[in-house]
mmCIF file of C-alpha atoms (C1' of nucleotides) in Angstrom:
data_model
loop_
_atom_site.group_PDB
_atom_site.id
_atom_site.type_symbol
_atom_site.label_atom_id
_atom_site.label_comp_id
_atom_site.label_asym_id
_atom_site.label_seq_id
_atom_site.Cartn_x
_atom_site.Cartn_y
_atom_site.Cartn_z
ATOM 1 C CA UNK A 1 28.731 0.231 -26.905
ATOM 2 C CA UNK A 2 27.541 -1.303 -23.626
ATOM 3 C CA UNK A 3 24.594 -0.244 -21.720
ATOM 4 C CA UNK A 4 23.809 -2.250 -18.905
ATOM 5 C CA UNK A 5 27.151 -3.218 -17.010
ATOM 6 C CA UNK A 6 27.388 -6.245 -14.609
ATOM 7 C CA UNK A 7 28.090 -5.162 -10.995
ATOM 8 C CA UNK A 8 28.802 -7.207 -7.769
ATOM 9 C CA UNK A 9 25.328 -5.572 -6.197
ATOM 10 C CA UNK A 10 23.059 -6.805 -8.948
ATOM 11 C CA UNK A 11 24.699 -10.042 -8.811
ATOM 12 C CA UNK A 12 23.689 -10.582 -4.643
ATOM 13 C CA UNK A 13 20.757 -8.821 -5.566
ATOM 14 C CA UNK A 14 19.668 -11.556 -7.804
ATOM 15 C CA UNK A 15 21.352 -14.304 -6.048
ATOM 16 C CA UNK A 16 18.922 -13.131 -3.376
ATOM 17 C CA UNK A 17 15.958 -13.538 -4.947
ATOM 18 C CA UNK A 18 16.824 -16.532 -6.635
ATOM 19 C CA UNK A 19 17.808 -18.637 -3.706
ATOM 20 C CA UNK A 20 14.897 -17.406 -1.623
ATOM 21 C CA UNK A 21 12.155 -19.949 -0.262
ATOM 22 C CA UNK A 22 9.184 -17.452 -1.439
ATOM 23 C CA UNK A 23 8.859 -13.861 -2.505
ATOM 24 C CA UNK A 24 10.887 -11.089 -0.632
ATOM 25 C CA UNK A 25 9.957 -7.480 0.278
ATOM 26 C CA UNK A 26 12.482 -4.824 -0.663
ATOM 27 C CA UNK A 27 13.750 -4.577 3.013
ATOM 28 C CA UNK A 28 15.028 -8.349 3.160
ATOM 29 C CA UNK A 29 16.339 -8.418 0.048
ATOM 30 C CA UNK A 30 18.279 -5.346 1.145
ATOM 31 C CA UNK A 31 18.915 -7.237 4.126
ATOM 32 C CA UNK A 32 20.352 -10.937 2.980
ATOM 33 C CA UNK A 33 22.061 -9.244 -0.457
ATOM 34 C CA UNK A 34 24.017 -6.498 2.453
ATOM 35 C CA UNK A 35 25.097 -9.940 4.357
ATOM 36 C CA UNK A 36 27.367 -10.867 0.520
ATOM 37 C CA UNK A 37 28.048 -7.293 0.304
ATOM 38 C CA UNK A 38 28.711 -4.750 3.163
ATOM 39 C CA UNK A 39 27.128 -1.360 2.665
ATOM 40 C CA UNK A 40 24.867 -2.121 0.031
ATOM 41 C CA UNK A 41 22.696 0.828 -0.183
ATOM 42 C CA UNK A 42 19.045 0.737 -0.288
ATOM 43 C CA UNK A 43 18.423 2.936 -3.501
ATOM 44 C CA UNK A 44 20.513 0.255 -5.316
ATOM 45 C CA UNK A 45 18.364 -2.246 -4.684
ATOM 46 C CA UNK A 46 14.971 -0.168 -5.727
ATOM 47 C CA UNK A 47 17.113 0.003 -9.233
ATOM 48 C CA UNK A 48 18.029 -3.252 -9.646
ATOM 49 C CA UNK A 49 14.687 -4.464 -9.107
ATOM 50 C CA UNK A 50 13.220 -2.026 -11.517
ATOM 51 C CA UNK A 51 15.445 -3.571 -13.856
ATOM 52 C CA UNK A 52 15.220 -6.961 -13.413
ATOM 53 C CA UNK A 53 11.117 -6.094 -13.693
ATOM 54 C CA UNK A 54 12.257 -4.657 -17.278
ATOM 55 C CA UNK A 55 14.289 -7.473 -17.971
ATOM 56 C CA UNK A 56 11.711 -10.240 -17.363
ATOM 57 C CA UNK A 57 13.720 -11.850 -15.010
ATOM 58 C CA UNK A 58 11.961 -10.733 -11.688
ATOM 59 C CA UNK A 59 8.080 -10.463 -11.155
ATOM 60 C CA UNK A 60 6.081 -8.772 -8.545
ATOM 61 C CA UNK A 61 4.228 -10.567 -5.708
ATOM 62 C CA UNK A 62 1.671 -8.823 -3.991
ATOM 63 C CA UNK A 63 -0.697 -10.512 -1.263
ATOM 64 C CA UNK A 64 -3.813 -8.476 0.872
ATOM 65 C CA UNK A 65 -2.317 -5.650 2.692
ATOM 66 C CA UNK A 66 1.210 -6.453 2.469
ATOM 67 C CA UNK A 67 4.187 -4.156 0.444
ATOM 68 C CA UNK A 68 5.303 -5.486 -2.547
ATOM 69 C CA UNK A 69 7.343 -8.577 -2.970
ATOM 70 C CA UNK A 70 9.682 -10.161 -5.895
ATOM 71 C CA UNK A 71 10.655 -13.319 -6.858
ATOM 72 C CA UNK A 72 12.184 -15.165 -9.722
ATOM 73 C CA UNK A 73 10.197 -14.719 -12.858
ATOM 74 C CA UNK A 74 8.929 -18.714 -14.892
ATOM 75 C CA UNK A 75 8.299 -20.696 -12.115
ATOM 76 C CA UNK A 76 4.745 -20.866 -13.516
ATOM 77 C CA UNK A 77 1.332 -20.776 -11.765
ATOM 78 C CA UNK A 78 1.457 -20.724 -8.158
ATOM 79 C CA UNK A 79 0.325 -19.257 -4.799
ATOM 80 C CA UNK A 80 1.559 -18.792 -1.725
ATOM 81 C CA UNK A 81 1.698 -19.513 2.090
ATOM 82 C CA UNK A 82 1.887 -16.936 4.714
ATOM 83 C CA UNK A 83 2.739 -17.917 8.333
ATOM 84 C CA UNK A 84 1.111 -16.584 10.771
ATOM 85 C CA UNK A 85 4.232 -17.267 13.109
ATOM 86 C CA UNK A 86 6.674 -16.197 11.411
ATOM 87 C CA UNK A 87 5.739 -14.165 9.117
ATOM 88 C CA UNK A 88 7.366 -15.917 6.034
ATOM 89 C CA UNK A 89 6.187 -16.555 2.697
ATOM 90 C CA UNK A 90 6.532 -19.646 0.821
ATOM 91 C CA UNK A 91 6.138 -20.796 -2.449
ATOM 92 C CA UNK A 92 3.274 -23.631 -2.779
ATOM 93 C CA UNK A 93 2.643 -25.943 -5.818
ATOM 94 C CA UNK A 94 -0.591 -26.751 -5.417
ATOM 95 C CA UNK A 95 -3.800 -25.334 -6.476
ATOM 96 C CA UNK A 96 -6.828 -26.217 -5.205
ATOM 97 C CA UNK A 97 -8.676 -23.773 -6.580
ATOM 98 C CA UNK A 98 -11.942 -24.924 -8.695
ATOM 99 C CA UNK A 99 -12.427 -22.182 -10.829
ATOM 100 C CA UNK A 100 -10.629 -22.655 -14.607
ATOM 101 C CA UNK A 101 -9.972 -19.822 -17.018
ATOM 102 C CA UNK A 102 -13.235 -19.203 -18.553
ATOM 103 C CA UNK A 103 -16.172 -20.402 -15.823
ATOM 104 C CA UNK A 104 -18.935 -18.259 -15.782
ATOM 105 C CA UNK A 105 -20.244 -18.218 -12.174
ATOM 106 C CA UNK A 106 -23.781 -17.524 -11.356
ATOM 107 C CA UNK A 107 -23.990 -13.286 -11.420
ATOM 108 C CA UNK A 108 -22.490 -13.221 -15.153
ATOM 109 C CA UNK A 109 -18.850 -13.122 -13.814
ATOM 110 C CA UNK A 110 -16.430 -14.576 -16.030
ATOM 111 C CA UNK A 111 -13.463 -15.872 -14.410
ATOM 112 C CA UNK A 112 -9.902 -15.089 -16.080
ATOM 113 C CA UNK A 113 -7.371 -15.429 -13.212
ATOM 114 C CA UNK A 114 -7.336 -16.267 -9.553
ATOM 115 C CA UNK A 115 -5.431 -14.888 -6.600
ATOM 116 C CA UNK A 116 -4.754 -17.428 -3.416
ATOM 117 C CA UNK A 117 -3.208 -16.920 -0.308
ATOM 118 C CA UNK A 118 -3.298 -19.811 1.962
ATOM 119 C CA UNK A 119 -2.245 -18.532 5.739
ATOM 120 C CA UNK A 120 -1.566 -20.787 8.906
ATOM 121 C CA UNK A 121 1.653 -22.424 10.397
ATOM 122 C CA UNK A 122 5.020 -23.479 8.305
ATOM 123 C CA UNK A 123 6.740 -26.563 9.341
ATOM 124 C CA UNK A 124 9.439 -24.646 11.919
ATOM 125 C CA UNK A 125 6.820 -22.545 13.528
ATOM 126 C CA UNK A 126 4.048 -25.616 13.582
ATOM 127 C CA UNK A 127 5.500 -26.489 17.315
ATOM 128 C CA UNK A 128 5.623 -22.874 19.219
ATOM 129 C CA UNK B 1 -24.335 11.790 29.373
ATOM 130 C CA UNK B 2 -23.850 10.812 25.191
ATOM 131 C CA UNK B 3 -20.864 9.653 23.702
ATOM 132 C CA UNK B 4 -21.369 9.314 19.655
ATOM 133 C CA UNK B 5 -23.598 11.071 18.132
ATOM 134 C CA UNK B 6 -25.861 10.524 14.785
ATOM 135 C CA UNK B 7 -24.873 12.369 12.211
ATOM 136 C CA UNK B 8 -26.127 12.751 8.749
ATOM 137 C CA UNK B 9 -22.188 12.763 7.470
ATOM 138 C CA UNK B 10 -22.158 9.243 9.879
ATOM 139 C CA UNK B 11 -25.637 8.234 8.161
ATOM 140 C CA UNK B 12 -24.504 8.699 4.515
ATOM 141 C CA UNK B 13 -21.241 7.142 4.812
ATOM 142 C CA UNK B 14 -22.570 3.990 6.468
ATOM 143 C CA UNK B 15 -25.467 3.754 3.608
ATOM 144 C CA UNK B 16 -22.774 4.176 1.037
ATOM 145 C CA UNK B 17 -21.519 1.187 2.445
ATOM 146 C CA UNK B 18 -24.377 -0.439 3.130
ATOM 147 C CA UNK B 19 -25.420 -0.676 -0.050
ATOM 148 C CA UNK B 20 -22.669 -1.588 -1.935
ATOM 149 C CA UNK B 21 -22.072 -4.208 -4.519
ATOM 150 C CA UNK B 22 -19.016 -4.953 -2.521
ATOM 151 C CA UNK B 23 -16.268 -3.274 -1.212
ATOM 152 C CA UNK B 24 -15.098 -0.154 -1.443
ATOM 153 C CA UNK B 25 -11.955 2.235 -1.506
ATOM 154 C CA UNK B 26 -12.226 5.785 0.459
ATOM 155 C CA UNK B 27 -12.610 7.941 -2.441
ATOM 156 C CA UNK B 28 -15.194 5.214 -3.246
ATOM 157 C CA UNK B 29 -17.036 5.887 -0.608
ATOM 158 C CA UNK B 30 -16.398 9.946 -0.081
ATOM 159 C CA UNK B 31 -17.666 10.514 -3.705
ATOM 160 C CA UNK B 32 -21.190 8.395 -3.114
ATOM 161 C CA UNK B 33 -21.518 10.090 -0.064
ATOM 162 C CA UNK B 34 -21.320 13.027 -1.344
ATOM 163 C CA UNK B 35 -23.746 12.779 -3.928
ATOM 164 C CA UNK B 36 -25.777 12.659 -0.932
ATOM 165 C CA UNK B 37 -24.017 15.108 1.122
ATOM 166 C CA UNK B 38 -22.062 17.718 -1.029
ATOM 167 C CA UNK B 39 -19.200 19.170 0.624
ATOM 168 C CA UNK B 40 -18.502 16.247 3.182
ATOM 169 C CA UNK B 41 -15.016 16.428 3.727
ATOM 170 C CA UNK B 42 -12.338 13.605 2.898
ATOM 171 C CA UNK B 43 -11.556 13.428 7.200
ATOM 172 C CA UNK B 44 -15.176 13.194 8.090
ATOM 173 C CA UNK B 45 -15.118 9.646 5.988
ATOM 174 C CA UNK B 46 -12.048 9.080 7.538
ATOM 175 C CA UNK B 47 -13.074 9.425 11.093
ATOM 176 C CA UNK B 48 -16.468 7.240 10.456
ATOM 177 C CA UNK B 49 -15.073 4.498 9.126
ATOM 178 C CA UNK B 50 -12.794 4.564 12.129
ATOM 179 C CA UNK B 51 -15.393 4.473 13.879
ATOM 180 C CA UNK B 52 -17.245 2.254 12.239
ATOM 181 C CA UNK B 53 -14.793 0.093 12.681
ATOM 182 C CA UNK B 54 -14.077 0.063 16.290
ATOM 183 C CA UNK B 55 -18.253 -0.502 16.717
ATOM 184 C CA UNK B 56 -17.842 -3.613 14.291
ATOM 185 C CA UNK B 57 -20.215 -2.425 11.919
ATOM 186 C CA UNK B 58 -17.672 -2.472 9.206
ATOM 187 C CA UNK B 59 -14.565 -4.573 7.901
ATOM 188 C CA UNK B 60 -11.495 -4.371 6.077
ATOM 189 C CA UNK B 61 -10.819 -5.803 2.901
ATOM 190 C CA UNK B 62 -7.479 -6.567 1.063
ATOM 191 C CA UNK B 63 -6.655 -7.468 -2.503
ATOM 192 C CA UNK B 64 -3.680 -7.328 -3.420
ATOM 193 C CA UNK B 65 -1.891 -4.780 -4.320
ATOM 194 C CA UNK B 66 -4.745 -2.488 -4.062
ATOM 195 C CA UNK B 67 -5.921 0.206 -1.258
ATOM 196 C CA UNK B 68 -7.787 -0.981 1.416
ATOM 197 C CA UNK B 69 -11.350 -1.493 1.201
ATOM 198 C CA UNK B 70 -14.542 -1.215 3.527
ATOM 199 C CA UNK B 71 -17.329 -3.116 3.572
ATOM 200 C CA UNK B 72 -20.692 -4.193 5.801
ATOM 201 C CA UNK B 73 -19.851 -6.191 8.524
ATOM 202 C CA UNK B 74 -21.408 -9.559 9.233
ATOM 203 C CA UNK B 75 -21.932 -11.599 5.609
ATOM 204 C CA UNK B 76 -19.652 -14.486 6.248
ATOM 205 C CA UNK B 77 -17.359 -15.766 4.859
ATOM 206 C CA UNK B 78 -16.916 -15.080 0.651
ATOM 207 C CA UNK B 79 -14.847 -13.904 -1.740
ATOM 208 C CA UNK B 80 -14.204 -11.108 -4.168
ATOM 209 C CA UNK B 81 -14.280 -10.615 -7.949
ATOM 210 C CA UNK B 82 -12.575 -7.767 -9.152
ATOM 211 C CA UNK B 83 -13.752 -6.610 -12.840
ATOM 212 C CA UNK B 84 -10.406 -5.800 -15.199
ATOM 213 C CA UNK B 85 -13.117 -3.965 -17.487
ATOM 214 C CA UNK B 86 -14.920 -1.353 -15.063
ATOM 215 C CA UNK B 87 -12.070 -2.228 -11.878
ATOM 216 C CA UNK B 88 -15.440 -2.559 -10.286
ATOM 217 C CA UNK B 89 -15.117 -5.036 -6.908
ATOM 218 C CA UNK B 90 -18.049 -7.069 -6.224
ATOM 219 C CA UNK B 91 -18.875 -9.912 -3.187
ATOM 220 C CA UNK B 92 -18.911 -13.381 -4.418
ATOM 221 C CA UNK B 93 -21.256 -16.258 -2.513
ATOM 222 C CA UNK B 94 -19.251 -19.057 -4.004
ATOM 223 C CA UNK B 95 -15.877 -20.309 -2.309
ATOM 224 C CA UNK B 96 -13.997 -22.865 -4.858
ATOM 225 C CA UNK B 97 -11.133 -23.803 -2.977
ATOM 226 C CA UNK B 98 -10.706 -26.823 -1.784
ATOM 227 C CA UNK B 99 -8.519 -26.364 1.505
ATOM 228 C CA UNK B 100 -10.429 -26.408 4.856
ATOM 229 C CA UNK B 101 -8.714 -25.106 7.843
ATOM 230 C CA UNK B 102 -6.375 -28.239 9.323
ATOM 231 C CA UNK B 103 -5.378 -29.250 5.996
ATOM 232 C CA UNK B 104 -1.610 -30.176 6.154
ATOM 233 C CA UNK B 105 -0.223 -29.445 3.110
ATOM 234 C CA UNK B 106 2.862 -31.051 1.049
ATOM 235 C CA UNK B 107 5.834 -29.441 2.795
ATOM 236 C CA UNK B 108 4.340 -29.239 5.675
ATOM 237 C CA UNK B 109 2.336 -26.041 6.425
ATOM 238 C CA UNK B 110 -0.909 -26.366 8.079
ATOM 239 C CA UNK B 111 -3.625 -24.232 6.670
ATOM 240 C CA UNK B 112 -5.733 -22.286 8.707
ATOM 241 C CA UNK B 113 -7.342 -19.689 6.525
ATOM 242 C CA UNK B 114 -7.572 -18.626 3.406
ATOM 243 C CA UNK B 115 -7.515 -15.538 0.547
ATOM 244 C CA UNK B 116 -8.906 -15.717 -2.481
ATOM 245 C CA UNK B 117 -9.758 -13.134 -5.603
ATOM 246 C CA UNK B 118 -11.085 -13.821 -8.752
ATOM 247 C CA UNK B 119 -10.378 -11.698 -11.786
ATOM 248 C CA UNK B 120 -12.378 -11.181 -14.859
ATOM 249 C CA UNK B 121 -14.997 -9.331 -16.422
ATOM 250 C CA UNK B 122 -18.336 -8.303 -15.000
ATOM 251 C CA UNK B 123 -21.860 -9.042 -16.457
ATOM 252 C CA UNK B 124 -21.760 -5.140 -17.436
ATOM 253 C CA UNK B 125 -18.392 -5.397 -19.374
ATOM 254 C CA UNK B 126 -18.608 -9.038 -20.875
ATOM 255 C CA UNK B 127 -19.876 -6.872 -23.846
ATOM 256 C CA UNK B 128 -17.096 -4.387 -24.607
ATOM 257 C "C1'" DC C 1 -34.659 27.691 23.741
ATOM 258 C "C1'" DC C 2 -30.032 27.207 25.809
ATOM 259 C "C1'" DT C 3 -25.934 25.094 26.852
ATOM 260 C "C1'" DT C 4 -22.522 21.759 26.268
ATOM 261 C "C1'" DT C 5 -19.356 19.509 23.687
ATOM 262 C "C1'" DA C 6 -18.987 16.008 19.920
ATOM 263 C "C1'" DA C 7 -18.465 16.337 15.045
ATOM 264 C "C1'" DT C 8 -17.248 18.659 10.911
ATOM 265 C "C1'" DG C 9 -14.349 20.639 7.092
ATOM 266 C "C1'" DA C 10 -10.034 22.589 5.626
ATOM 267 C "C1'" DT C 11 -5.565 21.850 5.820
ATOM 268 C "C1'" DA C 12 -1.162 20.984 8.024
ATOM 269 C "C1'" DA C 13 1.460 17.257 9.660
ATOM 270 C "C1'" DC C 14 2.888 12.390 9.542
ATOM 271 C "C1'" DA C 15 4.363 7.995 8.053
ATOM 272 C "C1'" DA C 16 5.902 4.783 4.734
ATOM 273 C "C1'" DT C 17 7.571 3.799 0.365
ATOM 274 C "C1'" DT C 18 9.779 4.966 -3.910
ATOM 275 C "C1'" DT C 19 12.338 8.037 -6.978
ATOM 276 C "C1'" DA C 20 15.616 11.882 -8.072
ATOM 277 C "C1'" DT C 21 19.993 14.225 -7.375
ATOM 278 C "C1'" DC C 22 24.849 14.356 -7.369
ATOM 279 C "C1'" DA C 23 29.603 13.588 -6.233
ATOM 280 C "C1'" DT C 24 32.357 9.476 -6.394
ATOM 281 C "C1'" DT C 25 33.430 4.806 -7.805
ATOM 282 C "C1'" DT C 26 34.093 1.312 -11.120
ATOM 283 C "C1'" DA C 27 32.947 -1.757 -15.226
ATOM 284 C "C1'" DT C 28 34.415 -2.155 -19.733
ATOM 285 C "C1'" DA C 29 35.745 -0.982 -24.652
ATOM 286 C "C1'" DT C 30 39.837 0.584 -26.785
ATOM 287 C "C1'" DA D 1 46.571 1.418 -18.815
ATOM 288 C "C1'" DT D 2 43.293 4.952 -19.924
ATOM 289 C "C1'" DA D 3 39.086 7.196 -20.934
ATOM 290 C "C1'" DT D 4 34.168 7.141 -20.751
ATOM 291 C "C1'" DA D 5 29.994 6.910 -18.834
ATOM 292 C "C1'" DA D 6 27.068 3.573 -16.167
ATOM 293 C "C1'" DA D 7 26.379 2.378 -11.395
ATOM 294 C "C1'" DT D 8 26.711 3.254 -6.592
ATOM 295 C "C1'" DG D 9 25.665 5.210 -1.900
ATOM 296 C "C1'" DA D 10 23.879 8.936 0.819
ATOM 297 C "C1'" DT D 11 20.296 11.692 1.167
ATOM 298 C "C1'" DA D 12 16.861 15.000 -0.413
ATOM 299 C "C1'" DA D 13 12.547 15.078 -2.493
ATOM 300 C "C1'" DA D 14 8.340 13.298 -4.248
ATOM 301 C "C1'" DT D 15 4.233 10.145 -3.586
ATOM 302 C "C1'" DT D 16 0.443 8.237 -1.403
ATOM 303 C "C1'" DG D 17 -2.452 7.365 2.279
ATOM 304 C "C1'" DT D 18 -3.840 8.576 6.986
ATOM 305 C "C1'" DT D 19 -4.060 11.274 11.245
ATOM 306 C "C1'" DA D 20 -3.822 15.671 13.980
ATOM 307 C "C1'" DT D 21 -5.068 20.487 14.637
ATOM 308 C "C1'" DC D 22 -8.325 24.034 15.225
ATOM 309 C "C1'" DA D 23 -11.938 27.310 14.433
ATOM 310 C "C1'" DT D 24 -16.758 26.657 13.451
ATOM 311 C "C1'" DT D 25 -21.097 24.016 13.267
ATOM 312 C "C1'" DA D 26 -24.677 21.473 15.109
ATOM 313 C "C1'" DA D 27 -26.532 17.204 17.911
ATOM 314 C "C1'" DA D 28 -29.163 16.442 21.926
ATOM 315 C "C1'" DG D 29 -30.103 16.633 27.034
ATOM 316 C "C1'" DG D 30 -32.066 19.847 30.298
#
DNA sequence: CCTTTAATGATAACAATTTATCATTTATAT
DNA sequence: ATATAAATGATAAATTGTTATCATTAAAGG
């Protein structure tokens, strides 16, 4: 017996997220999956991206103040860049963030995991 | 003629604050409060940190995916540790991250500010 | 001590986001 | 090709967080 079937909406719903340049908030992803497929409707994608969350495939991204976001699930350790032009965010690979799993900083606090947001200017918005 | 005036509702809510080990959430701050001033009501806290706000006395703080949070204005820029143990937020002096505003990152963006949270355990739950 | 009116507390109203409902469509095993 | 039930789209309803309303209370200047 099958459970989960393989639709045409789930498809440009993943393609979405997969092809994107950073995390994506539910509207866009709404948006650029409706430009593949017409009439996509907005409830669909709230499902498939509780799925995908339950299938490992799709993680949240949230940064200060801002709705939720997905993107593709293994890319690793990361962080992101919001610009402040814009408004896009972007996947970064580096990290320069001096605090490894396991420093105790002066107060007692032991340090498990960081959060980093880096904001400013992406390349297309750098001249405006 | 006076415009605002001092209120012991006004008074408790901006100790709460003041005296925090960091930021905190609304209900945060209506439920210390209160222990000062039973029965202050859920607007009142509201409406002063409005306030509050528009005088400069207070900021926001963001992390993410979390509820806003309020706290003294004024004590430079820092970070934030947030406690998985207790889910206690506390202000950090120390700012590992080694990006300062101008920085032109690989791919282009240029950095102008930046968000950071650290995650972890507090002195208080190291032990539990 | 009065008077004026800003502030309060309770609660209704809003706004924004996410989930539930349900008739219809459609993927898929036979 | 057909039957079955998962998935969809439209929309109502539920959540969560914040603001507006309004009768009552209480700062604070005279």
């Amino acid at each position: 017996m099958s459970r989960v079937r393989r639709t045409k909406q789930r498809e440009a719903i993943l393609n979405t997220i997969l092809s994107a340049e950073g995390p994506l908030a539910v509207g866009q992803i709404h948006e650029r999956a409706s430009d593949e497929l017409p009439g996509l409707g907005i409830a669909t994608v709230y499902r498939a991206l509780n799925l995908l969350l339950e299938e490992g495939k799709v993680v949240v991204v949230s940064l200060p103040g801002e709705e939720r976001r997905y993107e593709a699930a293994g890319i690793g350790h990361h962080h992101h860049f919001r610009c402040s032009g814009c408004g896009g965010v972007f996947d970064l690979e580096v990290c320069p963030v001096g605090v490894p799993r396991g420093t105790r900083l002066p107060g007692g606090y032991t340090v498990e995991e960081h959060h980093l947001t880096l904001y400013g200017r992406c390349p297309a918005c750098a001249r405006g």
